[in-house]
XYZ file of C-alpha atoms in Angstrom:
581
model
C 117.265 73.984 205.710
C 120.526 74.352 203.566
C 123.127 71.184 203.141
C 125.422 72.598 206.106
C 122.638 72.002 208.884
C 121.319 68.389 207.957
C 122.014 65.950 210.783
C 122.719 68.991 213.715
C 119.631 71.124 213.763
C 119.247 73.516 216.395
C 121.984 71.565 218.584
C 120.376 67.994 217.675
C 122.955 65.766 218.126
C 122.989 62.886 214.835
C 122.594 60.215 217.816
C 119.026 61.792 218.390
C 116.263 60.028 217.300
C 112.293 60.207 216.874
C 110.983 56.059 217.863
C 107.991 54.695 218.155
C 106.754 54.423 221.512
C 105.053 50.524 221.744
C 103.341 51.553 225.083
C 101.771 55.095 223.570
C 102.101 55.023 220.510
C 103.578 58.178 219.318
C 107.021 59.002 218.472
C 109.508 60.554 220.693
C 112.440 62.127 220.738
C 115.054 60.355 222.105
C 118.274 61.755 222.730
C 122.034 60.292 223.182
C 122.919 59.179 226.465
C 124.806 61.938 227.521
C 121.297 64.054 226.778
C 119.557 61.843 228.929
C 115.816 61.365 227.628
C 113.016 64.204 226.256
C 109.772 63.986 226.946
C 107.500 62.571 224.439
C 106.825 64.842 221.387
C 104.567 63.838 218.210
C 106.599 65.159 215.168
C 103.972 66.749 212.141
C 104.072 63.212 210.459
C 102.762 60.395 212.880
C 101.583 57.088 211.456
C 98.444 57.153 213.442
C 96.787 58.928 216.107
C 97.112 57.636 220.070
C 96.220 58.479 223.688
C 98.153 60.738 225.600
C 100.931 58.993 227.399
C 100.668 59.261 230.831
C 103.198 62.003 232.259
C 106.656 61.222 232.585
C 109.608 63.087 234.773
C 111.433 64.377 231.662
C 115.259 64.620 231.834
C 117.375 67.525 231.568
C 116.877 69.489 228.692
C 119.149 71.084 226.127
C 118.934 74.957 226.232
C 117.149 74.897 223.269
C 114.086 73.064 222.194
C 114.293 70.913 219.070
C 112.916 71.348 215.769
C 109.780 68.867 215.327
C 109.698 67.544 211.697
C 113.267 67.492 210.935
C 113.706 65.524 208.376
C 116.495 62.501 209.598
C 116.587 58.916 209.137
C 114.863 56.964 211.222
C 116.801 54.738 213.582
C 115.600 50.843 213.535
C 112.810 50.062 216.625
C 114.673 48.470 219.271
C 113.815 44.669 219.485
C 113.302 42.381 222.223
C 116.033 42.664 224.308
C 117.382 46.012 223.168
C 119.131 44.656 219.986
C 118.956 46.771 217.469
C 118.043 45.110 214.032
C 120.029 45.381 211.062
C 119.418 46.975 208.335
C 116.598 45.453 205.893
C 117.799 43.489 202.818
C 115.044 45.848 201.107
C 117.535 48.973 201.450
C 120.105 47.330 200.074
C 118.403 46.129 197.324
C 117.182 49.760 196.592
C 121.109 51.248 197.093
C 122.100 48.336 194.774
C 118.993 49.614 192.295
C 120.046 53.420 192.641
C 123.714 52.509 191.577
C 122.828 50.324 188.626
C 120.384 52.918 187.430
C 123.307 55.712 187.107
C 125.631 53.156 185.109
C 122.574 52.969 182.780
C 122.114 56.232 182.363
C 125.597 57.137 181.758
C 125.847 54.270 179.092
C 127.666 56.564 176.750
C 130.811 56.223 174.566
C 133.112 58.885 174.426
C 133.811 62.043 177.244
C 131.679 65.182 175.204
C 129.030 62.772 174.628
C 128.894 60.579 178.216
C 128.188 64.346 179.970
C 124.401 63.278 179.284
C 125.106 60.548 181.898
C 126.388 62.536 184.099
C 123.995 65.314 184.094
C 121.405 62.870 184.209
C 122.692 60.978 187.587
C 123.531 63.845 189.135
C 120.602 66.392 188.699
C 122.725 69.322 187.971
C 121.240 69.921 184.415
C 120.918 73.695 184.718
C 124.339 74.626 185.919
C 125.658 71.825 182.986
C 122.740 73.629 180.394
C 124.683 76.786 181.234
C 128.031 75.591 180.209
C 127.219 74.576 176.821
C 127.520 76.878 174.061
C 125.324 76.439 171.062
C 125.044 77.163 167.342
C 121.987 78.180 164.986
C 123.113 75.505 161.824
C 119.625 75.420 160.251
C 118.987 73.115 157.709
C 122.773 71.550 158.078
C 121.325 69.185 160.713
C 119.483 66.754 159.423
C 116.778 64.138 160.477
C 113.887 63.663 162.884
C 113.316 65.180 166.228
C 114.633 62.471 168.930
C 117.117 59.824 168.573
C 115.522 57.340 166.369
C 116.825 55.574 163.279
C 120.574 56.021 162.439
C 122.815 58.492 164.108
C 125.186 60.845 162.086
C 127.709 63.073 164.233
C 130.006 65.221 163.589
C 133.028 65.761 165.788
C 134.748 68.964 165.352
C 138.449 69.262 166.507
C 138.673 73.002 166.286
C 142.574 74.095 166.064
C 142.252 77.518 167.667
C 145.165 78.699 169.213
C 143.977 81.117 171.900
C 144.590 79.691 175.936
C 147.652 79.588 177.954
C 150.630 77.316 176.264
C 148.656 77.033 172.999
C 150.796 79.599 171.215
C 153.479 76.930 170.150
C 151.013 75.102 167.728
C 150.794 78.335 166.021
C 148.992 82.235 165.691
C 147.523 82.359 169.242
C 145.958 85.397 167.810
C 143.852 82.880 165.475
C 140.304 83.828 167.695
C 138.267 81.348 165.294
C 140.326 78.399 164.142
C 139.686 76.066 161.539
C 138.187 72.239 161.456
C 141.672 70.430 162.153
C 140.538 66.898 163.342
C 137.141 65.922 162.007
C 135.331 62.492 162.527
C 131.985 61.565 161.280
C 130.713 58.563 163.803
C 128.023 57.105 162.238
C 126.160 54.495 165.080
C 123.783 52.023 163.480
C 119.888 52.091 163.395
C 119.725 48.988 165.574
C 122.516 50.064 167.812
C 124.698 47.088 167.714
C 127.733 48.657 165.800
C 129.016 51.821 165.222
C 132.114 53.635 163.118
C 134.146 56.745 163.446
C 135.706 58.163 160.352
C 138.615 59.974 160.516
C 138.713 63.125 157.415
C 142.039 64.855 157.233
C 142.306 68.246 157.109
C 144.674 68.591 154.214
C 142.644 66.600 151.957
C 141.276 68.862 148.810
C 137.568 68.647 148.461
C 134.762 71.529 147.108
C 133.337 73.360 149.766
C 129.197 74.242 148.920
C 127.474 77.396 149.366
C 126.687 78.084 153.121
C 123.507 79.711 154.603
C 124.434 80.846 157.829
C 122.674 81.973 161.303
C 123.711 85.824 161.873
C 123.498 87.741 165.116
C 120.339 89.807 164.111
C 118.485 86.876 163.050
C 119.036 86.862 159.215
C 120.631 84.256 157.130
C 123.544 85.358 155.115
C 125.002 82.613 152.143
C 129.006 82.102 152.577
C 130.156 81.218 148.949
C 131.645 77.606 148.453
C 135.007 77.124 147.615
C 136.118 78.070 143.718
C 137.688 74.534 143.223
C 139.075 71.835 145.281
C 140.279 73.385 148.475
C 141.760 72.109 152.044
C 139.178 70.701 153.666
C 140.591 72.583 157.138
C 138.687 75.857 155.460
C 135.042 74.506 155.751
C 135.367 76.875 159.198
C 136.440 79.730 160.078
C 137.307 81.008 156.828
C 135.244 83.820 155.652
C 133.283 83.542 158.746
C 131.642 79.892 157.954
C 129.956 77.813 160.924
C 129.950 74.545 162.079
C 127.036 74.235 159.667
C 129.073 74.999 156.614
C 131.980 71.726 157.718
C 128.349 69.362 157.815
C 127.159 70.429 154.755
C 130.885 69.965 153.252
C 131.252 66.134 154.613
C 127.396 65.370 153.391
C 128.224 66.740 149.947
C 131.600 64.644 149.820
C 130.263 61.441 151.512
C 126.554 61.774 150.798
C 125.293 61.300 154.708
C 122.945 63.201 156.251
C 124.650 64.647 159.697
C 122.361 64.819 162.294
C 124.442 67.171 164.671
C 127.754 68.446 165.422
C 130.076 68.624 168.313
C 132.970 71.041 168.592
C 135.827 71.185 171.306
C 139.232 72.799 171.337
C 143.287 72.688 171.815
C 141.768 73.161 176.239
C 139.312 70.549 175.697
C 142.215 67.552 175.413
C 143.541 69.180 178.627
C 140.640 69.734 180.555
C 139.238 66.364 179.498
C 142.129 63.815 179.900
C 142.765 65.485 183.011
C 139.450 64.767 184.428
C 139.254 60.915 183.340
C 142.560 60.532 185.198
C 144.912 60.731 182.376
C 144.851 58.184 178.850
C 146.493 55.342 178.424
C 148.306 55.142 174.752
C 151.274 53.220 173.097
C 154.349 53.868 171.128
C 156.226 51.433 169.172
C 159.357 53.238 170.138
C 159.735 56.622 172.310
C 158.971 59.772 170.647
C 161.094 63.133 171.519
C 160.233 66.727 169.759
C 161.647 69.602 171.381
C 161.000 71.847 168.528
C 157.402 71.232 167.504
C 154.768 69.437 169.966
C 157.442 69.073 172.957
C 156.155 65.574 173.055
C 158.729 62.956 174.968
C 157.286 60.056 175.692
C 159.233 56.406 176.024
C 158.272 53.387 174.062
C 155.271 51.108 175.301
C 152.816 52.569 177.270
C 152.079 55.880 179.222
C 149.210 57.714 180.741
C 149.124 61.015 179.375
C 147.166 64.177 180.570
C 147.192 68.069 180.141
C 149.699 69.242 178.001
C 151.168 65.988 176.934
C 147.990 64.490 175.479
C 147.638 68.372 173.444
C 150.938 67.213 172.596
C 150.492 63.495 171.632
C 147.195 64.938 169.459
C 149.358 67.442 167.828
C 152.350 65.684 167.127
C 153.552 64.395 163.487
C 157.357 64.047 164.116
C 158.801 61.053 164.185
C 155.817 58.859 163.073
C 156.252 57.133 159.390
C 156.324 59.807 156.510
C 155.460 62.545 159.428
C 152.317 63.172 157.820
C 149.164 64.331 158.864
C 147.577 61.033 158.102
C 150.121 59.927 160.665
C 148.965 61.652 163.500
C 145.529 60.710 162.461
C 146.381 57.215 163.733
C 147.221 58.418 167.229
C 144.325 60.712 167.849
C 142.076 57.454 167.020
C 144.332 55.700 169.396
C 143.953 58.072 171.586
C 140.112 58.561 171.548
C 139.595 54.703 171.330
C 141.671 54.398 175.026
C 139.575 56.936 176.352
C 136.411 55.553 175.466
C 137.614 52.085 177.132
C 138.386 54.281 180.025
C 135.761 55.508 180.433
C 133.165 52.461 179.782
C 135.538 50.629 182.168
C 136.990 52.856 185.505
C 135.154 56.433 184.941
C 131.809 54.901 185.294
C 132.170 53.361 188.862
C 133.627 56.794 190.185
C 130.877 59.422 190.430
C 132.853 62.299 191.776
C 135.291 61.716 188.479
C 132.274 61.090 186.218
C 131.307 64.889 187.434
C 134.628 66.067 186.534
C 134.275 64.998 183.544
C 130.514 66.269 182.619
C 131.888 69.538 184.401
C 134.811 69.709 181.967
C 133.308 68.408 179.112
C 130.365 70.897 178.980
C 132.293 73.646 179.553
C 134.501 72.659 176.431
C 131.644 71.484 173.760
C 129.607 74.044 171.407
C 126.597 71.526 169.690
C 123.882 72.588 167.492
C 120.458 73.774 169.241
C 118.841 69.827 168.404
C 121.074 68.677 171.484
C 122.087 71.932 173.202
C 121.130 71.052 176.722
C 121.947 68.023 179.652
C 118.827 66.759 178.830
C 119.256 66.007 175.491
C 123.221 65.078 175.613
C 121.875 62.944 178.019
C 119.724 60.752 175.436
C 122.313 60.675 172.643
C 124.668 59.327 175.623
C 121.993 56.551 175.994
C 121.519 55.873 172.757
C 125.604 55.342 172.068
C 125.825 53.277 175.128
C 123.940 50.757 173.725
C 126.955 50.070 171.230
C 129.699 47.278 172.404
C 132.805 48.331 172.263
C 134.380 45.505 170.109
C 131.492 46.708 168.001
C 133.216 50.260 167.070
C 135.379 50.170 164.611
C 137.737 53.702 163.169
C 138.933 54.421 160.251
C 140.141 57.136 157.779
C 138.626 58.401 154.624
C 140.783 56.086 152.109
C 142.661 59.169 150.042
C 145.577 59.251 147.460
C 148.414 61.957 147.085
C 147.542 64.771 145.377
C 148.267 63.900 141.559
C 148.203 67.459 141.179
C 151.285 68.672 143.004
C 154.876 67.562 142.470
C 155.864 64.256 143.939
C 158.583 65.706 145.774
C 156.204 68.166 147.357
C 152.881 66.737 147.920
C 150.825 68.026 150.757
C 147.789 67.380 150.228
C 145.515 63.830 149.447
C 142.502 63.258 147.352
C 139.602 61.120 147.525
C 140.775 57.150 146.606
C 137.916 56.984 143.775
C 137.609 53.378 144.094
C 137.578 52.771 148.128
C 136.263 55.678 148.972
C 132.985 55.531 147.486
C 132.526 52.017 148.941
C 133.347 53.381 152.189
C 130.629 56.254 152.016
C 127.887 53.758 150.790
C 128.372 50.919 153.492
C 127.773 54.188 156.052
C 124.500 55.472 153.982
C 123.030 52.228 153.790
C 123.943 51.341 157.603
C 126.477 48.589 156.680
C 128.562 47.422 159.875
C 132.580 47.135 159.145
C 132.695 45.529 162.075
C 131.687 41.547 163.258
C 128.231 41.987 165.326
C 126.821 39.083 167.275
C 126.564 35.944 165.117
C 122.756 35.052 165.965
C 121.834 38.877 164.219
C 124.337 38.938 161.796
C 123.146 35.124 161.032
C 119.445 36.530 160.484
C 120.681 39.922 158.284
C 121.786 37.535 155.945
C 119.243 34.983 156.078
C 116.850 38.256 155.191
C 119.256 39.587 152.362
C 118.897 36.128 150.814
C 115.364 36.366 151.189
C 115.202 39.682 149.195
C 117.622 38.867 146.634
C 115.478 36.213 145.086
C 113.291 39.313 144.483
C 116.191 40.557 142.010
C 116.272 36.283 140.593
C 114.236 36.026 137.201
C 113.409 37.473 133.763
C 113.894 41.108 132.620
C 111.186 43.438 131.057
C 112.409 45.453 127.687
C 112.805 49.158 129.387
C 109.886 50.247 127.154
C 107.427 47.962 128.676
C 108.448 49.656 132.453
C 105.574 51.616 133.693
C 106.365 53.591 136.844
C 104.920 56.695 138.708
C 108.046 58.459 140.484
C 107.380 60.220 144.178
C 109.802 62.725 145.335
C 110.279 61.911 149.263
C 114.448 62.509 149.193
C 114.037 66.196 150.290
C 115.946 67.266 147.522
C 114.141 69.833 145.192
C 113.573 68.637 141.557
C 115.084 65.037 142.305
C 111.581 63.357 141.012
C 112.010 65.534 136.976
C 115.823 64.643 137.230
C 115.341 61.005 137.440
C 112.284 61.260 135.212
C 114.500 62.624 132.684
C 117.464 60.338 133.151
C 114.877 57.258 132.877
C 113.402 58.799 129.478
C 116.466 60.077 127.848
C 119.027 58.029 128.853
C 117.266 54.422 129.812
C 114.429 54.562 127.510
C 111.629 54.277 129.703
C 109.605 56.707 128.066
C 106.355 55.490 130.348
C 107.543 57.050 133.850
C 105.351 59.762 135.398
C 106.422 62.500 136.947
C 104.516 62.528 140.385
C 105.741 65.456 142.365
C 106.393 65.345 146.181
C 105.356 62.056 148.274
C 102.917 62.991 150.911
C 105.973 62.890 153.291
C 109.698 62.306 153.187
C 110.885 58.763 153.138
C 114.400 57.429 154.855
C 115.064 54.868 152.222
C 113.991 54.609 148.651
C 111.012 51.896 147.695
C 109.938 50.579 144.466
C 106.774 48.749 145.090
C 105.092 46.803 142.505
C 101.976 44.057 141.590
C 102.956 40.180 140.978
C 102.655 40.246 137.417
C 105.215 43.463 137.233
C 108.083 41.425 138.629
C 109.951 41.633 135.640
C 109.408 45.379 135.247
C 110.686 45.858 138.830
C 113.943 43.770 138.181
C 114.732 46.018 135.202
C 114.246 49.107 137.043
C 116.111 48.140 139.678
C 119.028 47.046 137.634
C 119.119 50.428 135.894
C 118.656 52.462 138.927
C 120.988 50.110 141.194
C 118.301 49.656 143.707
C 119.341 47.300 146.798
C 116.971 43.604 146.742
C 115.659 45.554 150.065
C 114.067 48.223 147.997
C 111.455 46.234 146.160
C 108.244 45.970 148.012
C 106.349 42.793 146.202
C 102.296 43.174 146.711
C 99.943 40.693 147.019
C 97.320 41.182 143.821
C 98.250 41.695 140.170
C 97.918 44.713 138.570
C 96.047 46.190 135.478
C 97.585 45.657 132.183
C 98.370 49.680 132.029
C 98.973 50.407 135.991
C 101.895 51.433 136.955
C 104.671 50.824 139.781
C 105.055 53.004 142.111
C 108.482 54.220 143.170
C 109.622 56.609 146.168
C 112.315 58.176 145.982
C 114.073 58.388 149.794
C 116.805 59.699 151.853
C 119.102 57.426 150.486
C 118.654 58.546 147.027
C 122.312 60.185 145.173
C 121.370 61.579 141.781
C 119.516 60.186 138.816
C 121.499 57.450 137.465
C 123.728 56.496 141.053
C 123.433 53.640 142.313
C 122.112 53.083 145.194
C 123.207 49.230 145.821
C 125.613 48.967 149.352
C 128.685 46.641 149.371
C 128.667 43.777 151.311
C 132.325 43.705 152.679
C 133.915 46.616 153.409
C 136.936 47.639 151.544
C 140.531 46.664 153.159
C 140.953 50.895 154.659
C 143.384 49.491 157.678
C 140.426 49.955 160.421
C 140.734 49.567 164.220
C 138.424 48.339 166.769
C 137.639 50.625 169.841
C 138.365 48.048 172.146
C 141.942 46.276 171.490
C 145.082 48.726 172.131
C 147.028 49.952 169.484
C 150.540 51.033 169.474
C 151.321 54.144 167.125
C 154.239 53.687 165.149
């Protein structure tokens, strides 16, 4: 029986119920007053078997007989007297439980990623499966199966022009595009904080060799770049993937990326449109008839459609009209529609459809989450994060030394922030204030481990270690052997070859009596207090540590030691508004 038919069968009126009988004990079909009463008839599902009722003079009949078994709600048993009951407090309990259980499970924190929700609530996976595109990145996507530990994502803000009123940001004939607004969101292994970095296009970076997925099935290698180049060209130029702009940011920031998301100029439309519109701030109005067509008035607007493309896009009229400028509005921007949607497009499920419906249709994601099912989990898993708990940023960069003052347009790396910034993310360091009580026992446990690091040194001749490659990266166990012998002279380190699997974080572990050897090793190395993993029984006088090297691990010779405060790189917190200026 299709949707259309429910509740009007075969000429069943809605007012038509099957009842229980007290005197017979079957159920019968009684029908609306203006039907008069059938005689009795036992649908296919009775709750127990009964005598015949005794015969009864039935009342007119429609024209046509019922359909026994129709699935209907039941009406409530008339009580004594002919009052109906109402409605059991258990039902509403259970409509109160169905509700709750679809806020759950569309916990998630931004509009491409919350479509897991959705798809999940709704049961409409197939027809959402079917709107995602997906891409073959290989080894770029990195990590376990599932959604444990830390989670690395990459948000691709593709700039092709191609779409109806997309020609005015540029060649509409541009089919492929290029990776114009980037962030790397990096959400915490325990799930209570979370930050999204910002990485400007026009900031001049190497770009690595790229394996990449062809259509017959073979891998072809996309040369890197042949010096510093625009980070914009990691894709689409010379035909490299989404795969080739993660293995860019992990060889610039040193984070594994777990997967990659990629939406374009429609996206904004399709997706602030079907929140409603987002709500954003000036410090004073903004009007560009040449460029963006942006006009917007001071204080805040809801913006939708073309005008968010436009706010996105825009650049004129904000500070030095620079691209690190409009960097600040499209975290503004994304920030507002995350409170959005945590706060009004949760409680509206025909909107929270919209949105899955739009979003879907406008994400391509790597195979590890290219389906409802899966976007569903990763929605879970980022719902767990509290707002005030998400914090945005930009890659701290400098003007390009390299190009006249008076015509600088491009940045480079800040040398001295920017490598703090990268480690806090590697080592899962929160720029943001999490709940006291667990921030209160982090640091009760970091005091705890750096009295491991409190006490006398060994002479780096006396170190004995055996070194375990479990960092996934070929040769790294020889390379550090060799920067320990040659550089460090600790000419009693062993070569070990691969660990028996791949380890997340580097560990030095070590007998009481080789406390001293630990603490110089970890000095030289720049291994965290966390690292060092003290045993219980003392060691032979000629038995050596044993050190794995992890995920975590740079290069022989980097340290691998996190900051504890993050550098002053003019963050923002997802939930407090922001006007642009």
């Amino acid at each position: 029986m299709d949707a259309h038919s429910r509740g009007r069968a075969d000429e069943i009126d809605p007012a038509d119920q099957w009842v229980l009988n007290p005197q017979t004990g079957n159920y019968e079909l009684r029908l609306d007053r203006s039907a008069g009463q059938s005689q009795a008839q036992t649908p296919p599902r009775s709750r127990r078997a009964a005598p015949a009722a005794p015969a009864r003079t039935p009342a007119p009949e429609p024209s046509e007989a019922p359909v026994p078994g129709q699935r209907r709600r039941r009406a409530p048993e008339p009580a004594a007297g002919g009052q109906v009951p109402p409605q059991s407090r258990r039902k509403r309990k259970q409509g109160a439980s169905r509700k709750k259980k679809v806020l759950l499970w569309t916990g998630g924190t931004m509009a491409f990623v919350l479509v897991g929700g959705a798809a999940g609530a709704y049961a409409i996976y197939s027809k959402l499966d079917g709107n995602i595109g997906t891409v073959d990145v290989g080894d770029a996507a990195e990590g376990t199966p599932g959604m444990d530990g830390p989670l690395n994502i990459l948000i691709i803000g593709n700039d092709v022009r191609t779409g109806e009123g997309n020609e005015s940001y540029g060649n509409k004939t541009n089919v492929t595009g290029h990776a114009d607004t980037t962030l790397l969101m990096h959400v915490s292994d325990d799930r209570t904080n979370a930050t999204v970095l910002s990485i400007p296009r026009d900031l001049k970076l190497q770009i690595p060799d790229c394996p990449t997925k062809q259509p017959d099935g073979s891998t072809k290698v996309i040369p890197g770049s042949n010096g510093p180049t625009k980070f914009n060209e990691s894709y689409g130029v010379n035909g490299r993937d989404p795969g080739c702009v993660m293995r860019t940011v992990k060889n610039m920031t040193g984070v594994g990326i777990n997967h990659f998301m990629m939406v374009d100029f429609n996206a904004v439309k399709t997706l602030s449109a079907a929140v409603g519109g987002v709500k954003v701030c000036l410090t004073k109005p903004i009007k560009d008839p040449s460029y963006s067509k942006l006009d917007l008035p001071a204080g805040e607007s809801r913006i939708q459609g073309e005008t968010a493309l436009a706010f996105l896009r825009n650049r004129h009229g904000l500070g030095n009209q620079s691209d690190l400028d409009r960097i600040k509005m499209q975290q503004q921007f994304v920030a507002s529609m995350m409170r959005q949607l945590k706060e009004d497009t949760l409680d509206s499920p025909t909107q929270l459809l919209d949105v899955a419906n739009a979003a879907t249709e406008a994400l391509t994601v790597d195979k590890g989450i290219g389906s409802a099912l899966k976007l569903t989990s990763l929605a879970k898993e980022m719902g767990k994060v509290d707002l005030k708990n998400i914090s945005f940023m930009t890659v701290p960069v400098v003007d390009n030394p390299d190009e006249p003052p008076n015509r600088r347009a491009t940045v480079v790396l800040d040398q001295v922030k920017a490598p703090q910034v990268f480690s806090m993310i590697q080592n899962d360091v929160s720029f943001t204030e999490v709940k006291k009580k667990q921030q209160d026992a982090k640091n009760a446990q970091a005091k705890a481990q750096a009295k491991l690091l409190q006490g006398p040194r060994a002479e780096a001749a006396d170190v004995r270690v055996d070194v375990y490659n479990g960092s996934g990266i070929r040769g790294a166990a020889q390379a550090t052997i060799n920067w320990l012998q040659n550089d460090q002279g600790v000419t009693r380190s062993t070569n070990k070859s691969n660990a028996p699997e791949k380890a997340a974080k580097t560990t030095l572990t070590y007998a009481p009596n080789q406390a001293d050897q630990a603490r110089k090793l970890a000095d030289m190395m720049g291994l965290p207090a966390s690292a060092l993993k003290p045993g219980t029984q003392d060691a032979g006088e000629r038995e050596p540590m044993t050190l794995v090297l992890g995920a975590d691990f740079k290069g022989a010779g980097v340290s691998m030691t996190a900051p504890t405060k993050a550098p002053d790189v003019g963050q923002v917190e997802a939930d407090k508004q922001v006007c642009a200026k």
